[in-house]
């Protein structure tokens, strides 16, 4: 009889790591399809570049350790990291943006710490934050959703823009974001935050072209797509409910209370739930089994902490969205969360003293 000790992540389901990661990619499909519908072909090119760089860089790192690259790649963790990073950045970001972010996520955040199961930070979000801090212009150039976009880019035009940073007709991304009346479009979170900072009230902020009945044209459907994917993961028991519920509670309860007390300047829970990366963060990013808390109570507290941090940064921080920052900050707190939420060992009473003499 042999007893095998394996590195994290450890799960209660009977699925192997590669099967769990494959389910994560499968559950991302509804959201990615909606994203490509509203924001163009660029998301597919970003995914293609990210996956290629992730596989190549992971193979080199594993080969340098004299391990089997084929076996390492078969766990699909590099695939999930690459896809999550690729769908988090603007679809028309230059090709070198996703290359730098993917290399940092795989080589520095994952492999330098020892590979799968050893990283203390979420690799995709660490790469995203590196890009956002280093290249804020390129990382905030989201195009308006298709129904209100001033230009419609085809496959070739999109690829040309990603490679050369301008379309075959000579338009750069900033020009593609500008309407015929000279107004530069932004994401709903960014647009509302900017309007509030300029002294407007919510009723005025919601009059912007990118806004819709719930939380922004395209973005509300994008979040619903990832919510559907999250439901698939829960149904397949790939993830457990504690982190998503904690995340959404930490975000929506404060926003609900703030909206009651200041309805003219504090967006409500529906806007927060269906804007930005809320559902992607709740079901796909915060639930990373390696960098999250381990116990049930710990996961709930971990998700709650992320949700509260997202609301605080969205409300008073310098960035319109905050999922990546909140996840990394919560990753730092995982050791202390695990320490104080670990279950009591069977047969051991809390507070009991043991004589060691």
Tab-separated table of N, CA, C and O in Angstrom, residues 91-138:
chain	number	residue	atom	x	y	z
A	91	UNK	N	-9.499	44.306	-25.857
A	91	UNK	CA	-9.289	43.431	-27.018
A	91	UNK	C	-8.320	43.983	-28.053
A	91	UNK	O	-7.700	43.202	-28.788
A	92	UNK	N	-8.166	45.310	-28.146
A	92	UNK	CA	-7.257	45.885	-29.134
A	92	UNK	C	-5.931	46.324	-28.522
A	92	UNK	O	-5.190	47.094	-29.132
A	93	UNK	N	-5.607	45.823	-27.333
A	93	UNK	CA	-4.305	46.133	-26.744
A	93	UNK	C	-3.193	45.602	-27.648
A	93	UNK	O	-3.342	44.537	-28.263
A	94	UNK	N	-2.066	46.327	-27.776
A	94	UNK	CA	-0.967	45.861	-28.635
A	94	UNK	C	-0.489	44.467	-28.236
A	94	UNK	O	-0.563	44.077	-27.061
A	95	UNK	N	0.020	43.725	-29.196
A	95	UNK	CA	0.414	42.336	-28.969
A	95	UNK	C	1.442	42.187	-27.864
A	95	UNK	O	1.433	41.207	-27.117
A	96	UNK	N	2.331	43.179	-27.720
A	96	UNK	CA	3.389	43.058	-26.720
A	96	UNK	C	2.856	43.198	-25.299
A	96	UNK	O	3.497	42.754	-24.343
A	97	UNK	N	1.671	43.792	-25.154
A	97	UNK	CA	1.053	43.895	-23.832
A	97	UNK	C	0.741	42.506	-23.278
A	97	UNK	O	1.127	42.155	-22.146
A	98	UNK	N	0.043	41.693	-24.049
A	98	UNK	CA	-0.329	40.369	-23.579
A	98	UNK	C	0.888	39.469	-23.462
A	98	UNK	O	0.936	38.583	-22.580
A	99	UNK	N	1.902	39.676	-24.283
A	99	UNK	CA	3.131	38.878	-24.176
A	99	UNK	C	3.828	39.152	-22.842
A	99	UNK	O	4.209	38.226	-22.116
A	100	UNK	N	3.985	40.428	-22.503
A	100	UNK	CA	4.643	40.789	-21.241
A	100	UNK	C	3.837	40.266	-20.048
A	100	UNK	O	4.381	39.682	-19.108
A	101	UNK	N	2.531	40.466	-20.075
A	101	UNK	CA	1.693	40.032	-18.967
A	101	UNK	C	1.717	38.523	-18.778
A	101	UNK	O	1.791	38.026	-17.645
A	102	UNK	N	1.652	37.778	-19.868
A	102	UNK	CA	1.663	36.316	-19.781
A	102	UNK	C	3.006	35.803	-19.285
A	102	UNK	O	3.063	34.889	-18.441
A	103	UNK	N	4.089	36.367	-19.784
A	103	UNK	CA	5.418	35.962	-19.322
A	103	UNK	C	5.569	36.205	-17.821
A	103	UNK	O	6.086	35.348	-17.091
A	104	UNK	N	5.123	37.346	-17.358
A	104	UNK	CA	5.217	37.647	-15.929
A	104	UNK	C	4.360	36.678	-15.117
A	104	UNK	O	4.799	36.178	-14.067
A	105	UNK	N	3.154	36.406	-15.587
A	105	UNK	CA	2.250	35.513	-14.854
A	105	UNK	C	2.816	34.110	-14.741
A	105	UNK	O	2.771	33.489	-13.662
A	106	UNK	N	3.332	33.575	-15.839
A	106	UNK	CA	3.803	32.197	-15.861
A	106	UNK	C	5.190	32.052	-15.248
A	106	UNK	O	5.415	31.195	-14.382
A	107	UNK	N	6.120	32.886	-15.700
A	107	UNK	CA	7.521	32.710	-15.292
A	107	UNK	C	7.753	33.203	-13.868
A	107	UNK	O	8.320	32.496	-13.030
A	108	UNK	N	7.322	34.427	-13.578
A	108	UNK	CA	7.640	35.035	-12.281
A	108	UNK	C	6.663	34.596	-11.196
A	108	UNK	O	7.058	34.094	-10.144
A	109	UNK	N	5.377	34.771	-11.442
A	109	UNK	CA	4.381	34.532	-10.387
A	109	UNK	C	4.181	33.042	-10.131
A	109	UNK	O	3.965	32.627	-8.981
A	110	UNK	N	4.266	32.226	-11.179
A	110	UNK	CA	4.007	30.795	-11.009
A	110	UNK	C	5.280	29.974	-10.871
A	110	UNK	O	5.512	29.320	-9.851
A	111	UNK	N	6.162	30.015	-11.877
A	111	UNK	CA	7.311	29.116	-11.902
A	111	UNK	C	8.409	29.496	-10.915
A	111	UNK	O	9.047	28.625	-10.331
A	112	UNK	N	8.640	30.770	-10.711
A	112	UNK	CA	9.673	31.169	-9.755
A	112	UNK	C	9.337	30.682	-8.349
A	112	UNK	O	10.225	30.360	-7.549
A	113	UNK	N	8.047	30.586	-8.040
A	113	UNK	CA	7.628	30.108	-6.726
A	113	UNK	C	7.550	28.590	-6.642
A	113	UNK	O	7.194	28.047	-5.601
A	114	UNK	N	7.853	27.911	-7.739
A	114	UNK	CA	7.896	26.456	-7.695
A	114	UNK	C	6.931	25.741	-8.603
A	114	UNK	O	6.874	24.516	-8.615
A	115	UNK	N	6.139	26.469	-9.377
A	115	UNK	CA	5.214	25.826	-10.294
A	115	UNK	C	3.833	25.646	-9.707
A	115	UNK	O	3.459	26.282	-8.715
A	116	UNK	N	3.057	24.753	-10.291
A	116	UNK	CA	1.662	24.561	-9.897
A	116	UNK	C	1.542	24.223	-8.417
A	116	UNK	O	2.235	23.350	-7.890
A	117	UNK	N	0.649	24.938	-7.747
A	117	UNK	CA	0.389	24.685	-6.351
A	117	UNK	C	1.285	25.424	-5.386
A	117	UNK	O	1.081	25.347	-4.176
A	118	UNK	N	2.262	26.174	-5.883
A	118	UNK	CA	3.220	26.842	-5.014
A	118	UNK	C	3.067	28.364	-4.997
A	118	UNK	O	3.594	29.022	-4.102
A	119	UNK	N	2.397	28.928	-5.982
A	119	UNK	CA	2.294	30.383	-6.080
A	119	UNK	C	1.381	30.935	-4.995
A	119	UNK	O	0.351	30.353	-4.663
A	120	UNK	N	1.772	32.074	-4.420
A	120	UNK	CA	0.969	32.688	-3.359
A	120	UNK	C	0.006	33.729	-3.906
A	120	UNK	O	-0.923	34.141	-3.208
A	121	UNK	N	0.235	34.180	-5.136
A	121	UNK	CA	-0.651	35.162	-5.762
A	121	UNK	C	-1.349	34.535	-6.958
A	121	UNK	O	-0.834	33.602	-7.585
A	122	UNK	N	-2.510	35.061	-7.283
A	122	UNK	CA	-3.206	34.639	-8.493
A	122	UNK	C	-2.387	35.085	-9.703
A	122	UNK	O	-2.187	36.285	-9.897
A	123	UNK	N	-1.867	34.163	-10.518
A	123	UNK	CA	-0.965	34.550	-11.611
A	123	UNK	C	-1.580	35.512	-12.615
A	123	UNK	O	-0.937	36.487	-13.020
A	124	UNK	N	-2.814	35.260	-13.034
A	124	UNK	CA	-3.446	36.116	-14.036
A	124	UNK	C	-3.640	37.533	-13.512
A	124	UNK	O	-3.393	38.515	-14.228
A	125	UNK	N	-4.067	37.672	-12.263
A	125	UNK	CA	-4.301	39.000	-11.710
A	125	UNK	C	-2.998	39.737	-11.414
A	125	UNK	O	-2.926	40.958	-11.527
A	126	UNK	N	-1.958	39.003	-11.041
A	126	UNK	CA	-0.657	39.640	-10.849
A	126	UNK	C	-0.139	40.190	-12.178
A	126	UNK	O	0.395	41.306	-12.240
A	127	UNK	N	-0.309	39.421	-13.243
A	127	UNK	CA	0.093	39.915	-14.559
A	127	UNK	C	-0.736	41.110	-14.991
A	127	UNK	O	-0.212	42.062	-15.580
A	128	UNK	N	-2.035	41.070	-14.687
A	128	UNK	CA	-2.910	42.196	-15.040
A	128	UNK	C	-2.497	43.471	-14.319
A	128	UNK	O	-2.445	44.547	-14.919
A	129	UNK	N	-2.221	43.370	-13.021
A	129	UNK	CA	-1.828	44.552	-12.249
A	129	UNK	C	-0.502	45.103	-12.743
A	129	UNK	O	-0.322	46.327	-12.835
A	130	UNK	N	0.439	44.222	-13.076
A	130	UNK	CA	1.704	44.688	-13.647
A	130	UNK	C	1.450	45.518	-14.903
A	130	UNK	O	2.020	46.603	-15.074
A	131	UNK	N	0.589	45.031	-15.776
A	131	UNK	CA	0.303	45.747	-17.017
A	131	UNK	C	-0.431	47.055	-16.753
A	131	UNK	O	-0.133	48.081	-17.379
A	132	UNK	N	-1.395	47.033	-15.839
A	132	UNK	CA	-2.181	48.224	-15.568
A	132	UNK	C	-1.321	49.344	-14.985
A	132	UNK	O	-1.483	50.514	-15.343
A	133	UNK	N	-0.408	48.985	-14.091
A	133	UNK	CA	0.463	49.994	-13.489
A	133	UNK	C	1.518	50.477	-14.469
A	133	UNK	O	1.845	51.665	-14.523
A	134	UNK	N	2.049	49.569	-15.284
A	134	UNK	CA	3.143	49.913	-16.196
A	134	UNK	C	2.666	50.585	-17.476
A	134	UNK	O	3.349	51.459	-18.009
A	135	UNK	N	1.509	50.161	-17.970
A	135	UNK	CA	1.007	50.681	-19.255
A	135	UNK	C	-0.456	51.101	-19.109
A	135	UNK	O	-1.350	50.496	-19.707
A	136	UNK	N	-0.732	52.141	-18.324
A	136	UNK	CA	-2.123	52.520	-18.043
A	136	UNK	C	-2.892	52.969	-19.281
A	136	UNK	O	-4.108	52.769	-19.356
A	137	UNK	N	-2.232	53.594	-20.231
A	137	UNK	CA	-2.927	54.070	-21.431
A	137	UNK	C	-3.456	52.902	-22.238
A	137	UNK	O	-4.646	52.824	-22.587
A	138	UNK	N	-2.577	51.959	-22.558
A	138	UNK	CA	-2.991	50.803	-23.361
A	138	UNK	C	-4.008	49.931	-22.632
A	138	UNK	O	-4.889	49.344	-23.256
